[in-house]
Short mmCIF file of C-alpha atoms and ligand atoms in Angstrom, two decimals:
data_model
loop_
_atom_site.label_atom_id
_atom_site.label_comp_id
_atom_site.label_asym_id
_atom_site.label_seq_id
_atom_site.Cartn_x
_atom_site.Cartn_y
_atom_site.Cartn_z
CA MET D 1 -11.03 23.22 5.74
CA LYS D 2 -12.10 19.92 7.19
CA PRO D 3 -12.77 17.18 4.60
CA GLU D 4 -15.93 14.67 5.31
CA PHE D 5 -14.25 11.59 5.20
CA PRO D 6 -17.26 8.60 7.61
CA HIS D 7 -13.77 5.81 8.05
CA LYS D 8 -12.37 5.77 11.59
CA ASP D 9 -10.45 2.89 10.77
CA ILE D 10 -8.54 2.06 7.68
CA ILE D 11 -8.50 -1.77 7.44
CA ASP D 12 -9.70 -3.55 4.34
CA PRO D 13 -9.84 -2.04 0.69
CA ASP D 14 -13.56 -2.69 0.53
CA GLN D 15 -14.64 -0.10 2.59
CA PHE D 16 -13.84 2.74 -0.20
CA SER D 17 -16.03 4.29 -2.33
CA LYS D 18 -15.39 5.89 -4.99
CA LYS D 19 -15.90 9.50 -3.09
CA ASP D 20 -13.77 8.34 -0.34
CA LEU D 21 -11.01 8.13 -3.05
CA GLU D 22 -11.35 11.10 -4.34
CA THR D 23 -11.29 12.57 -0.48
CA ILE D 24 -8.11 10.50 0.22
CA LEU D 25 -6.44 12.10 -3.49
CA SER D 26 -7.48 15.33 -3.19
CA THR D 27 -6.26 16.04 0.62
CA THR D 28 -3.15 14.73 -0.08
CA GLU D 29 -2.71 17.63 -2.66
CA TYR D 30 -3.94 19.67 0.02
CA LEU D 31 -1.90 18.83 2.46
CA ILE D 32 1.60 18.85 0.00
CA THR D 33 0.30 22.16 -0.52
CA LEU D 34 0.14 22.82 3.24
CA GLN D 35 4.21 21.48 3.42
CA LYS D 36 4.97 23.69 0.53
CA GLN D 37 3.73 26.86 2.71
CA ASN D 38 5.02 24.78 6.31
CA LYS D 39 1.61 25.27 7.42
CA THR D 40 1.36 21.84 8.83
CA GLN D 41 3.74 22.08 11.64
CA ASN D 42 0.59 22.48 14.66
CA ILE D 43 -2.00 19.99 12.74
CA LEU D 44 -1.88 17.07 15.10
CA LYS D 45 -0.19 19.00 17.74
CA ASN D 46 -1.20 17.23 21.39
CA TYR D 47 -2.52 13.84 19.16
CA LEU D 48 -0.02 10.89 19.65
CA MET D 49 0.43 7.95 17.69
CA ALA D 50 1.18 4.35 18.65
CA SER D 51 3.50 2.49 16.32
CA LEU D 52 3.06 -1.21 16.60
CA PHE D 53 5.27 -3.42 13.71
CA PHE D 54 4.87 -6.89 14.70
CA GLU D 55 6.23 -7.70 11.38
CA SER D 56 9.43 -5.65 9.59
CA SER D 57 9.09 -2.64 7.75
CA THR D 58 11.15 0.24 6.60
CA ARG D 59 8.71 2.61 4.64
CA THR D 60 5.08 1.69 6.39
CA ARG D 61 6.92 2.15 9.68
CA LEU D 62 9.21 5.05 8.56
CA SER D 63 6.78 6.66 6.06
CA PHE D 64 3.55 6.79 9.41
CA GLU D 65 6.27 8.06 11.45
CA THR D 66 7.08 10.60 9.40
CA ALA D 67 3.90 12.00 8.89
CA MET D 68 2.81 11.99 12.49
CA LEU D 69 5.97 14.28 13.24
CA ARG D 70 5.32 16.32 10.07
CA LEU D 71 2.00 17.07 11.47
CA GLY D 72 3.36 18.32 14.97
CA GLY D 73 2.41 14.82 16.73
CA GLN D 74 4.51 12.33 18.86
CA VAL D 75 5.32 8.99 18.22
CA ILE D 76 5.15 5.73 20.58
CA SER D 77 5.98 2.34 19.35
CA THR D 78 6.81 -1.34 19.51
CA VAL D 79 9.03 -3.15 17.12
CA GLY D 80 8.50 -7.16 16.77
CA PHE D 81 6.95 -9.51 19.02
CA GLN D 82 10.22 -9.91 21.17
CA PHE D 83 10.30 -6.91 22.91
CA SER D 84 6.35 -6.66 23.40
CA SER D 85 4.51 -8.38 26.49
CA ILE D 86 3.14 -10.02 23.34
CA SER D 87 6.14 -12.73 23.69
CA LYS D 88 4.59 -13.71 27.14
CA GLY D 89 1.31 -14.59 25.95
CA GLU D 90 -1.26 -11.26 26.79
CA THR D 91 -3.58 -11.34 23.68
CA LEU D 92 -3.34 -8.82 20.98
CA TYR D 93 -7.24 -7.93 22.60
CA ASP D 94 -5.51 -7.14 25.44
CA THR D 95 -2.31 -4.80 24.21
CA MET D 96 -5.05 -2.86 22.62
CA LYS D 97 -7.05 -1.66 25.01
CA MET D 98 -3.48 -0.94 27.26
CA ILE D 99 -2.68 1.17 23.96
CA GLU D 100 -5.88 2.94 23.73
CA ALA D 101 -5.03 4.41 26.96
CA TYR D 102 -1.87 5.93 25.75
CA ALA D 103 -2.27 6.67 22.31
CA ASP D 104 -5.05 9.18 20.21
CA ILE D 105 -4.77 6.25 16.78
CA ALA D 106 -2.80 3.31 16.34
CA VAL D 107 -1.13 1.96 13.64
CA ILE D 108 -0.37 -1.73 13.54
CA ARG D 109 1.31 -4.30 11.36
CA HIS D 110 0.91 -8.28 11.83
CA PRO D 111 1.67 -11.25 10.57
CA VAL D 112 -1.95 -12.94 10.79
CA GLU D 113 -4.86 -11.80 8.79
CA GLY D 114 -7.57 -10.14 10.19
CA SER D 115 -5.17 -8.86 13.17
CA SER D 116 -6.16 -5.19 12.83
CA ARG D 117 -9.20 -5.89 12.28
CA ILE D 118 -9.42 -7.79 16.19
CA ALA D 119 -7.42 -4.25 17.19
CA ALA D 120 -10.49 -1.99 15.44
CA SER D 121 -12.86 -3.97 17.83
CA ALA D 122 -11.02 -3.64 20.65
CA VAL D 123 -10.56 0.12 21.45
CA SER D 124 -12.84 3.36 19.98
CA ILE D 125 -9.36 4.98 18.90
CA PRO D 126 -8.63 5.21 15.34
CA ILE D 127 -6.89 1.67 14.33
CA ILE D 128 -4.92 1.66 10.75
CA ASN D 129 -3.70 -1.64 8.76
CA ALA D 130 -0.15 -1.64 8.12
CA GLY D 131 -0.78 -4.86 6.90
CA ASP D 132 -2.22 -8.04 8.02
CA GLY D 133 0.22 -11.30 7.01
CA ALA D 134 -1.12 -12.44 3.43
CA GLY D 135 -3.99 -10.23 3.68
CA HIS D 136 -4.63 -6.54 2.56
CA HIS D 137 -2.43 -3.21 2.93
CA PRO D 138 -4.48 -0.52 2.11
CA THR D 139 -2.60 2.53 2.65
CA GLN D 140 0.01 1.03 0.55
CA ALA D 141 -2.58 0.45 -2.01
CA LEU D 142 -3.77 4.24 -1.28
CA LEU D 143 -0.33 5.68 -2.40
CA ASP D 144 0.08 3.11 -5.35
CA LEU D 145 -3.13 5.12 -6.27
CA TYR D 146 -1.94 8.63 -5.78
CA THR D 147 1.63 7.82 -7.25
CA ILE D 148 0.01 6.39 -10.52
CA TYR D 149 -2.71 9.63 -10.94
CA LYS D 150 0.34 11.84 -10.06
CA GLU D 151 2.63 10.23 -12.69
CA LYS D 152 0.00 10.02 -14.70
CA GLY D 153 -2.37 12.37 -14.62
CA THR D 154 -5.29 10.16 -14.48
CA ILE D 155 -6.16 6.54 -13.62
CA ASP D 156 -9.57 5.94 -15.81
CA GLY D 157 -8.37 4.51 -19.40
CA LEU D 158 -5.12 3.16 -18.38
CA LYS D 159 -4.13 -0.56 -19.02
CA ILE D 160 -2.29 -1.73 -15.58
CA ALA D 161 0.35 -4.84 -15.46
CA PHE D 162 0.83 -6.80 -12.35
CA ILE D 163 3.82 -8.90 -12.35
CA GLY D 164 5.31 -11.46 -9.78
CA ASP D 165 3.69 -12.94 -6.92
CA LEU D 166 0.16 -12.67 -7.64
CA LYS D 167 -1.18 -14.85 -5.39
CA PHE D 168 0.38 -13.97 -1.60
CA GLY D 169 1.31 -10.16 -2.64
CA ARG D 170 -1.11 -8.31 -0.58
CA THR D 171 -0.32 -4.96 -2.23
CA ILE D 172 -1.77 -6.05 -5.45
CA HIS D 173 -4.79 -7.47 -3.29
CA SER D 174 -5.39 -4.53 -2.23
CA LEU D 175 -4.54 -2.05 -5.28
CA VAL D 176 -6.82 -3.98 -7.58
CA LYS D 177 -9.40 -4.09 -5.07
CA LEU D 178 -9.01 -0.45 -5.05
CA LEU D 179 -8.70 0.46 -9.23
CA THR D 180 -12.62 -1.68 -9.50
CA HIS D 181 -13.86 2.16 -8.65
CA TYR D 182 -12.13 2.85 -11.94
CA ASP D 183 -12.40 2.76 -15.88
CA VAL D 184 -8.87 0.18 -16.33
CA GLU D 185 -7.62 -2.91 -18.60
CA MET D 186 -6.12 -5.25 -15.78
CA VAL D 187 -3.05 -7.52 -17.33
CA PHE D 188 -1.57 -10.13 -14.26
CA ILE D 189 0.94 -11.51 -15.82
CA SER D 190 2.57 -14.70 -13.17
CA PRO D 191 3.34 -18.28 -13.11
CA ILE D 192 0.72 -20.37 -12.94
CA ASP D 193 1.73 -21.11 -9.15
CA LEU D 194 1.66 -18.09 -8.31
CA ALA D 195 -1.28 -16.74 -10.17
CA ILE D 196 -4.27 -13.63 -9.26
CA PRO D 197 -6.97 -16.24 -6.50
CA GLU D 198 -9.81 -17.19 -7.53
CA ALA D 199 -11.71 -14.30 -5.49
CA TYR D 200 -10.40 -11.54 -7.50
CA ARG D 201 -11.23 -13.20 -10.42
CA LYS D 202 -14.36 -13.72 -9.35
CA GLU D 203 -14.92 -9.85 -8.33
CA LEU D 204 -13.32 -8.53 -11.20
CA LYS D 205 -15.77 -10.36 -13.56
CA LYS D 206 -18.69 -8.88 -11.53
CA LYS D 207 -17.60 -5.63 -11.48
CA ASN D 208 -16.94 -5.61 -15.71
CA ILE D 209 -13.53 -4.84 -15.40
CA GLU D 210 -11.21 -6.41 -18.16
CA PHE D 211 -8.19 -8.26 -17.44
CA GLU D 212 -5.81 -11.03 -18.84
CA GLU D 213 -3.68 -13.40 -17.53
CA THR D 214 -0.58 -14.75 -18.93
CA GLU D 215 2.89 -15.71 -17.65
CA ASP D 216 4.75 -13.57 -21.18
CA ILE D 217 6.77 -10.57 -19.70
CA LYS D 218 6.12 -9.21 -22.55
CA ALA D 219 2.75 -8.04 -22.33
CA PHE D 220 3.63 -5.03 -20.17
CA TRP D 221 5.24 -3.98 -23.56
CA ASP D 222 1.60 -2.47 -24.17
CA CYS D 223 0.48 -1.36 -20.34
CA ASP D 224 0.68 1.92 -19.33
CA VAL D 225 2.09 0.66 -15.31
CA ALA D 226 3.53 -2.20 -14.85
CA TYR D 227 3.14 -3.01 -10.92
CA VAL D 228 6.54 -5.26 -10.18
CA THR D 229 6.00 -6.97 -6.89
CA ARG D 230 8.67 -9.17 -4.40
CA ILE D 231 8.01 -12.95 -4.52
CA GLN D 232 6.87 -13.01 -0.99
CA GLU D 233 9.46 -15.62 0.65
CA GLU D 234 7.78 -15.66 4.07
CA ARG D 235 4.33 -16.86 3.09
CA PHE D 236 5.68 -20.01 1.44
CA VAL D 237 5.74 -22.88 3.20
CA ASP D 238 7.73 -25.27 1.17
CA LYS D 239 11.00 -23.47 0.47
CA ASP D 240 11.49 -25.44 -1.94
CA GLU D 241 9.29 -24.04 -3.82
CA TYR D 242 10.61 -20.71 -3.43
CA GLU D 243 13.76 -21.52 -5.02
CA ARG D 244 11.80 -22.75 -8.01
CA LEU D 245 10.21 -19.34 -8.70
CA LYS D 246 12.23 -16.79 -6.50
CA ASN D 247 13.97 -15.74 -10.42
CA SER D 248 10.50 -16.03 -12.50
CA TYR D 249 11.53 -12.49 -13.75
CA VAL D 250 14.05 -9.92 -13.02
CA ILE D 251 12.73 -6.64 -14.90
CA ASN D 252 16.23 -5.30 -16.80
CA LYS D 253 16.31 -1.93 -18.69
CA SER D 254 16.53 -3.08 -21.62
CA LEU D 255 13.12 -5.16 -21.19
CA VAL D 256 11.95 -1.19 -19.87
CA LEU D 257 13.22 0.34 -23.18
CA ALA D 258 10.98 -1.95 -25.31
CA SER D 259 8.04 -0.92 -23.63
CA LYS D 260 5.80 0.67 -26.74
CA LYS D 261 4.42 2.84 -24.15
CA ASN D 262 6.89 4.04 -22.35
CA THR D 263 5.65 2.16 -19.39
CA LEU D 264 5.64 3.65 -15.28
CA ILE D 265 7.54 0.81 -13.46
CA MET D 266 6.42 0.67 -9.93
CA HIS D 267 7.31 -1.41 -7.47
CA PRO D 268 5.51 -1.37 -3.10
CA LEU D 269 9.44 -2.11 -2.32
CA PRO D 270 11.29 -4.04 -1.02
CA ARG D 271 12.89 -5.49 -4.34
CA VAL D 272 15.11 -8.10 -4.03
CA ASN D 273 15.94 -9.71 -7.92
CA GLU D 274 12.98 -9.53 -9.47
CA LEU D 275 13.66 -5.62 -10.73
CA SER D 276 17.10 -4.83 -11.81
CA THR D 277 19.51 -1.56 -10.44
CA ASP D 278 19.79 -0.90 -14.25
CA VAL D 279 15.98 0.69 -13.70
CA ASP D 280 17.09 3.38 -11.70
CA ASP D 281 17.55 6.05 -13.96
CA LEU D 282 15.27 5.83 -16.40
CA PRO D 283 12.61 8.69 -15.41
CA ASN D 284 9.69 6.27 -15.73
CA ALA D 285 10.81 4.33 -12.39
CA ALA D 286 8.65 5.69 -10.53
CA TYR D 287 8.98 4.02 -7.41
CA PHE D 288 11.72 5.85 -5.02
CA ARG D 289 9.46 8.46 -5.67
CA GLN D 290 5.71 6.02 -4.57
CA ALA D 291 7.34 5.56 -1.40
CA ARG D 292 8.15 9.66 -1.07
CA TYR D 293 4.24 9.96 -1.68
CA GLY D 294 3.64 7.76 1.04
CA VAL D 295 4.50 9.93 3.67
CA ASP D 296 2.23 12.65 1.91
CA VAL D 297 -0.89 9.98 1.38
CA ARG D 298 0.31 9.06 5.25
CA MET D 299 -0.45 12.78 6.37
CA ALA D 300 -3.41 12.76 4.57
CA LEU D 301 -4.71 9.54 6.52
CA LEU D 302 -4.05 10.39 9.89
CA CYS D 303 -5.72 13.98 9.49
CA LEU D 304 -8.69 12.21 8.10
CA CYS D 305 -9.19 9.46 10.27
CA LEU D 306 -8.71 11.53 13.49
CA LYS D 307 -10.91 14.10 11.59
CA VAL D 308 -8.77 17.38 11.98
CA GLU D 309 -9.24 20.87 10.86
CA LEU D 310 -6.83 21.55 8.49
CA PRO D 311 -5.78 25.68 7.89
CA ASP D 312 -6.79 27.28 4.62
CA ILE D 313 -4.44 27.49 1.82
N1 LIG C 1 6.10 -1.05 0.99
C1 LIG C 1 6.37 -1.79 2.08
O1 LIG C 1 5.31 -2.16 2.66
O2 LIG C 1 7.24 -1.58 2.37
P1 LIG C 1 7.89 -2.19 4.38
O3 LIG C 1 7.75 -3.33 4.37
O4 LIG C 1 9.18 -1.64 4.34
O5 LIG C 1 6.95 -0.88 5.15
#
């Protein structure tokens, strides 16, 4: 079985049609079944993935590397600029020309917005954007979409709250774009200084997606899903501004238990102070499950980008 997927690279959430999203969700389910049947070990045998993380990461890097290894593939990696020849002045273009000679696919995280597109334009191997500055993090959004589908059984008809740093949070930006393909309502909860950028408001209005903006944290109590995010310290130019805003919201157990809809609590992680550990043992705390689904979704993305045949179930 070979799912139909028209993309070589994964760069930006805007590249996906609704059909593409359905293909990614169904291929993820298919791979979960194949894993249960011990049939994934040879799917990417003889393929090599370059894992290029020029900005810090735990989940994205390790889940991509785990995904590749579970599919029988191999991994080469570089972490941080200091151990790459970029620190000697080599351009990203030249670096990618070398990577193309070594690997069959590359996953790249870079602090500069648009860098994965530059990388993709330099080479013919598939490139996957694992986060580019304050730009996008499409594979996180895809695993978030899968989490909502898996935990709620549907995406259509849901009311979804986004809480925290809606200005700099690239996972929010990417997920909002993916959700515009579905019949959902969105609630944006943030301090005014960290509100969702105007471009997203415009897009939602254009696509007739119902949304509201508020500073009131209690607004998530009648939502099906609350997507909580960290205030992105590394994106602030003014550190005093970060200090002023960093504890704007703290979601704790009593706040979650007051929800009228047993709201599913999601978070892309890492968390700092915005999500209390006393939430962790609630059944609707989905964030650690969400991170685990990341391996399954990324296994699907590697197979789809490399256009390999999957074993029959
Ligand atoms: N969610 C996420 O991107 O986590 P990492 O920064 O640890 O990869």
